[in-house]
């Protein structure tokens, strides 16, 4: 996406290593529901308020502080801070990284808010955007056109079948939602 960037900051070098990963975007905000400026970090009642403080800019502050301790020290494997773009919407940032095969590491900690409970797996999710282009025709001979709705119908049927297969194949009672979605 033009004007959108991922950031990869590496301390040390070589293969392996640990990624501390987060996203830089937030969900859109509703001005009416904020009692302070969402773009100004505000301390109140022993908490910090601001757009995305918890999900998940606060994590970067912690990750940078943690990484600072290792600056200038010899590292066996790299420590990598990763900030991705567009996580809350298209996941284009993560897609670009996956396509580029970066960064490679042995472990990753993702700083999403989980009420400080370690979560070490994900139920699995797939999001796709499908675009169908039809071609105008006439009801007297539909074969001269191409019906985008029919194409969409076929694709949705396939997707629902695939979802059903995966949800039979993968089930984990540890999750509130026990199947991939
Ligand atoms: Zn998040």
Tab-separated table of C-alpha atoms and ligand atoms in Angstrom:
chain	number	residue	atom	x	y	z
A	1	UNK	CA	0.000	0.000	0.000
A	2	UNK	CA	1.434	3.425	-0.860
A	3	UNK	CA	2.324	5.486	2.185
A	4	UNK	CA	2.175	2.505	4.536
A	5	UNK	CA	5.270	0.971	6.053
A	6	UNK	CA	6.423	-1.944	8.165
A	7	UNK	CA	9.396	-1.491	10.440
A	8	UNK	CA	12.009	-4.139	11.188
A	9	UNK	CA	14.670	-3.120	13.723
A	10	UNK	CA	17.365	-5.673	14.467
A	11	UNK	CA	19.817	-5.837	17.339
A	12	UNK	CA	22.605	-8.309	16.631
A	13	UNK	CA	22.787	-10.431	13.519
A	14	UNK	CA	22.734	-13.946	12.212
A	15	UNK	CA	20.040	-16.595	11.941
A	16	UNK	CA	17.427	-17.448	14.557
A	17	UNK	CA	16.535	-14.939	17.193
A	18	UNK	CA	13.452	-13.538	18.838
A	19	UNK	CA	10.874	-11.234	17.269
A	20	UNK	CA	8.877	-8.829	19.399
A	21	UNK	CA	5.973	-8.039	17.147
A	22	UNK	CA	3.150	-5.543	17.114
A	23	UNK	CA	1.040	-3.444	14.799
A	24	UNK	CA	1.093	0.331	14.467
A	25	UNK	CA	-2.488	0.949	13.368
A	26	UNK	CA	-5.619	1.127	15.505
A	27	UNK	CA	-9.286	0.599	14.844
A	28	UNK	CA	-11.151	3.788	13.902
A	29	UNK	CA	-12.310	5.856	16.878
A	30	UNK	CA	-15.596	7.467	17.763
A	31	UNK	CA	-14.992	11.013	18.983
A	32	UNK	CA	-18.223	11.019	21.006
A	33	UNK	CA	-17.120	8.120	23.167
A	34	UNK	CA	-13.830	9.638	24.250
A	35	UNK	CA	-13.630	11.794	27.351
A	36	UNK	CA	-10.052	12.855	26.560
A	37	UNK	CA	-8.142	13.556	23.349
A	38	UNK	CA	-7.500	10.109	21.818
A	39	UNK	CA	-4.255	11.408	20.316
A	40	UNK	CA	-2.833	12.665	23.600
A	41	UNK	CA	-1.644	10.124	26.134
A	42	UNK	CA	-3.486	11.022	29.336
A	43	UNK	CA	-2.984	9.608	32.817
A	44	UNK	CA	-6.119	9.190	34.883
A	45	UNK	CA	-7.005	6.877	37.782
A	46	UNK	CA	-3.626	5.186	37.569
A	47	UNK	CA	-4.208	4.273	33.924
A	48	UNK	CA	-2.996	5.618	30.629
A	49	UNK	CA	-5.623	6.604	28.091
A	50	UNK	CA	-5.062	7.151	24.373
A	51	UNK	CA	-6.000	5.595	21.067
A	52	UNK	CA	-4.321	2.200	20.840
A	53	UNK	CA	-2.418	2.435	24.122
A	54	UNK	CA	-3.352	-1.153	24.931
A	55	UNK	CA	-3.856	-2.542	21.421
A	56	UNK	CA	-1.090	-2.101	20.914
A	57	UNK	CA	1.283	0.809	21.006
A	58	UNK	CA	2.044	0.263	24.688
A	59	UNK	CA	3.740	-2.955	23.719
A	60	UNK	CA	6.277	-1.066	21.607
A	61	UNK	CA	7.203	1.130	24.562
A	62	UNK	CA	7.836	-2.014	26.616
A	63	UNK	CA	9.656	-3.802	23.788
A	64	UNK	CA	11.945	-0.828	23.139
A	65	UNK	CA	12.718	-0.534	26.856
A	66	UNK	CA	13.469	-4.268	27.008
A	67	UNK	CA	15.669	-4.115	23.895
A	68	UNK	CA	17.590	-1.102	25.251
A	69	UNK	CA	19.190	-3.319	27.908
A	70	UNK	CA	20.888	-5.372	25.209
A	71	UNK	CA	22.264	-2.482	23.179
A	72	UNK	CA	25.999	-2.893	22.677
A	73	UNK	CA	26.092	-6.347	24.260
A	74	UNK	CA	27.263	-9.368	22.276
A	75	UNK	CA	24.216	-11.311	21.085
A	76	UNK	CA	24.143	-14.997	20.211
A	77	UNK	CA	21.064	-14.456	18.066
A	78	UNK	CA	19.308	-11.281	16.964
A	79	UNK	CA	16.538	-9.470	18.807
A	80	UNK	CA	14.100	-8.081	16.271
A	81	UNK	CA	11.427	-5.463	16.814
A	82	UNK	CA	8.726	-5.732	14.202
A	83	UNK	CA	5.968	-3.194	13.618
A	84	UNK	CA	3.402	-4.042	10.981
A	85	UNK	CA	0.909	-1.815	9.194
A	86	UNK	CA	-2.801	-2.374	8.616
A	87	UNK	CA	-3.315	-5.239	11.045
A	88	UNK	CA	-6.791	-4.078	12.002
A	89	UNK	CA	-8.000	-3.967	8.413
A	90	UNK	CA	-6.410	-5.619	5.401
A	91	UNK	CA	-3.346	-7.148	7.103
A	92	UNK	CA	-1.417	-5.868	4.091
A	93	UNK	CA	1.641	-5.228	6.233
A	94	UNK	CA	1.831	-8.840	7.383
A	95	UNK	CA	1.095	-10.038	3.861
A	96	UNK	CA	4.015	-8.022	2.468
A	97	UNK	CA	6.326	-9.472	5.114
A	98	UNK	CA	5.139	-13.006	4.432
A	99	UNK	CA	5.745	-12.507	0.718
A	100	UNK	CA	9.216	-11.137	1.408
A	101	UNK	CA	9.934	-13.980	3.847
A	102	UNK	CA	10.962	-11.502	6.553
A	103	UNK	CA	11.912	-11.485	9.279
A	104	UNK	CA	13.060	-15.008	9.967
A	105	UNK	CA	13.459	-15.921	13.626
A	106	UNK	CA	13.212	-18.833	15.988
A	107	UNK	CA	10.546	-17.364	18.265
A	108	UNK	CA	8.075	-14.512	18.309
A	109	UNK	CA	6.189	-12.699	21.025
A	110	UNK	CA	3.164	-10.796	19.783
A	111	UNK	CA	2.118	-8.069	22.157
A	112	UNK	CA	-1.634	-8.227	21.685
A	113	UNK	CA	-3.616	-7.567	24.847
A	114	UNK	CA	-4.630	-10.869	26.475
A	115	UNK	CA	-5.153	-9.597	30.051
A	116	UNK	CA	-1.555	-10.627	30.720
A	117	UNK	CA	-2.341	-14.288	30.125
A	118	UNK	CA	0.139	-15.985	27.814
A	119	UNK	CA	-1.634	-17.290	24.740
A	120	UNK	CA	0.507	-19.658	22.705
A	121	UNK	CA	-1.774	-20.643	19.864
A	122	UNK	CA	-4.430	-19.218	17.607
A	123	UNK	CA	-7.627	-20.863	16.497
A	124	UNK	CA	-6.854	-19.857	12.919
A	125	UNK	CA	-8.534	-17.287	10.750
A	126	UNK	CA	-8.800	-16.620	7.055
A	127	UNK	CA	-9.948	-13.400	5.461
A	128	UNK	CA	-10.142	-12.964	1.752
A	129	UNK	CA	-11.592	-10.339	-0.488
A	130	UNK	CA	-13.123	-11.633	-3.693
A	131	UNK	CA	-13.901	-9.442	-6.648
A	132	UNK	CA	-16.016	-10.628	-9.525
A	133	UNK	CA	-16.437	-8.763	-12.744
A	134	UNK	CA	-19.380	-9.632	-14.861
A	135	UNK	CA	-20.184	-8.712	-18.373
A	136	UNK	CA	-23.523	-7.250	-19.342
A	137	UNK	CA	-25.735	-9.359	-21.554
A	138	UNK	CA	-29.400	-9.770	-22.228
A	139	UNK	CA	-31.979	-12.080	-20.726
A	140	UNK	CA	-32.847	-13.335	-24.212
A	141	UNK	CA	-29.464	-15.044	-24.308
A	142	UNK	CA	-27.619	-14.999	-20.961
A	143	UNK	CA	-24.749	-16.946	-22.502
A	144	UNK	CA	-23.606	-13.738	-24.217
A	145	UNK	CA	-22.967	-12.119	-20.849
A	146	UNK	CA	-21.305	-13.249	-17.660
A	147	UNK	CA	-23.169	-13.179	-14.394
A	148	UNK	CA	-20.940	-11.984	-11.563
A	149	UNK	CA	-23.492	-13.062	-8.960
A	150	UNK	CA	-23.371	-16.632	-10.194
A	151	UNK	CA	-19.597	-16.601	-10.015
A	152	UNK	CA	-19.807	-15.279	-6.465
A	153	UNK	CA	-22.353	-17.955	-5.605
A	154	UNK	CA	-20.009	-20.702	-6.792
A	155	UNK	CA	-17.062	-19.236	-4.943
A	156	UNK	CA	-19.044	-18.851	-1.714
A	157	UNK	CA	-20.252	-22.440	-1.929
A	158	UNK	CA	-16.672	-23.625	-2.276
A	159	UNK	CA	-15.569	-21.457	0.619
A	160	UNK	CA	-18.361	-22.722	2.880
A	161	UNK	CA	-17.426	-26.303	2.031
A	162	UNK	CA	-13.779	-25.566	2.795
A	163	UNK	CA	-14.740	-23.920	6.084
A	164	UNK	CA	-16.803	-26.972	7.008
A	165	UNK	CA	-13.897	-29.292	6.232
A	166	UNK	CA	-11.446	-27.257	8.279
A	167	UNK	CA	-13.858	-26.968	11.173
A	168	UNK	CA	-14.213	-30.744	11.254
A	169	UNK	CA	-10.489	-31.245	10.893
A	170	UNK	CA	-9.351	-28.685	13.480
A	171	UNK	CA	-11.065	-28.374	16.824
A	172	UNK	CA	-9.552	-27.284	20.103
A	173	UNK	CA	-11.600	-27.163	23.305
A	174	UNK	CA	-9.080	-24.741	24.835
A	175	UNK	CA	-10.581	-21.941	22.769
A	176	UNK	CA	-13.848	-20.202	23.426
A	177	UNK	CA	-14.375	-20.457	19.667
A	178	UNK	CA	-13.120	-23.993	19.121
A	179	UNK	CA	-12.750	-24.036	15.353
A	180	UNK	CA	-10.935	-21.923	12.787
A	181	UNK	CA	-13.092	-19.183	11.366
B	1	LIG	ZN1	-4.131	-5.626	18.064
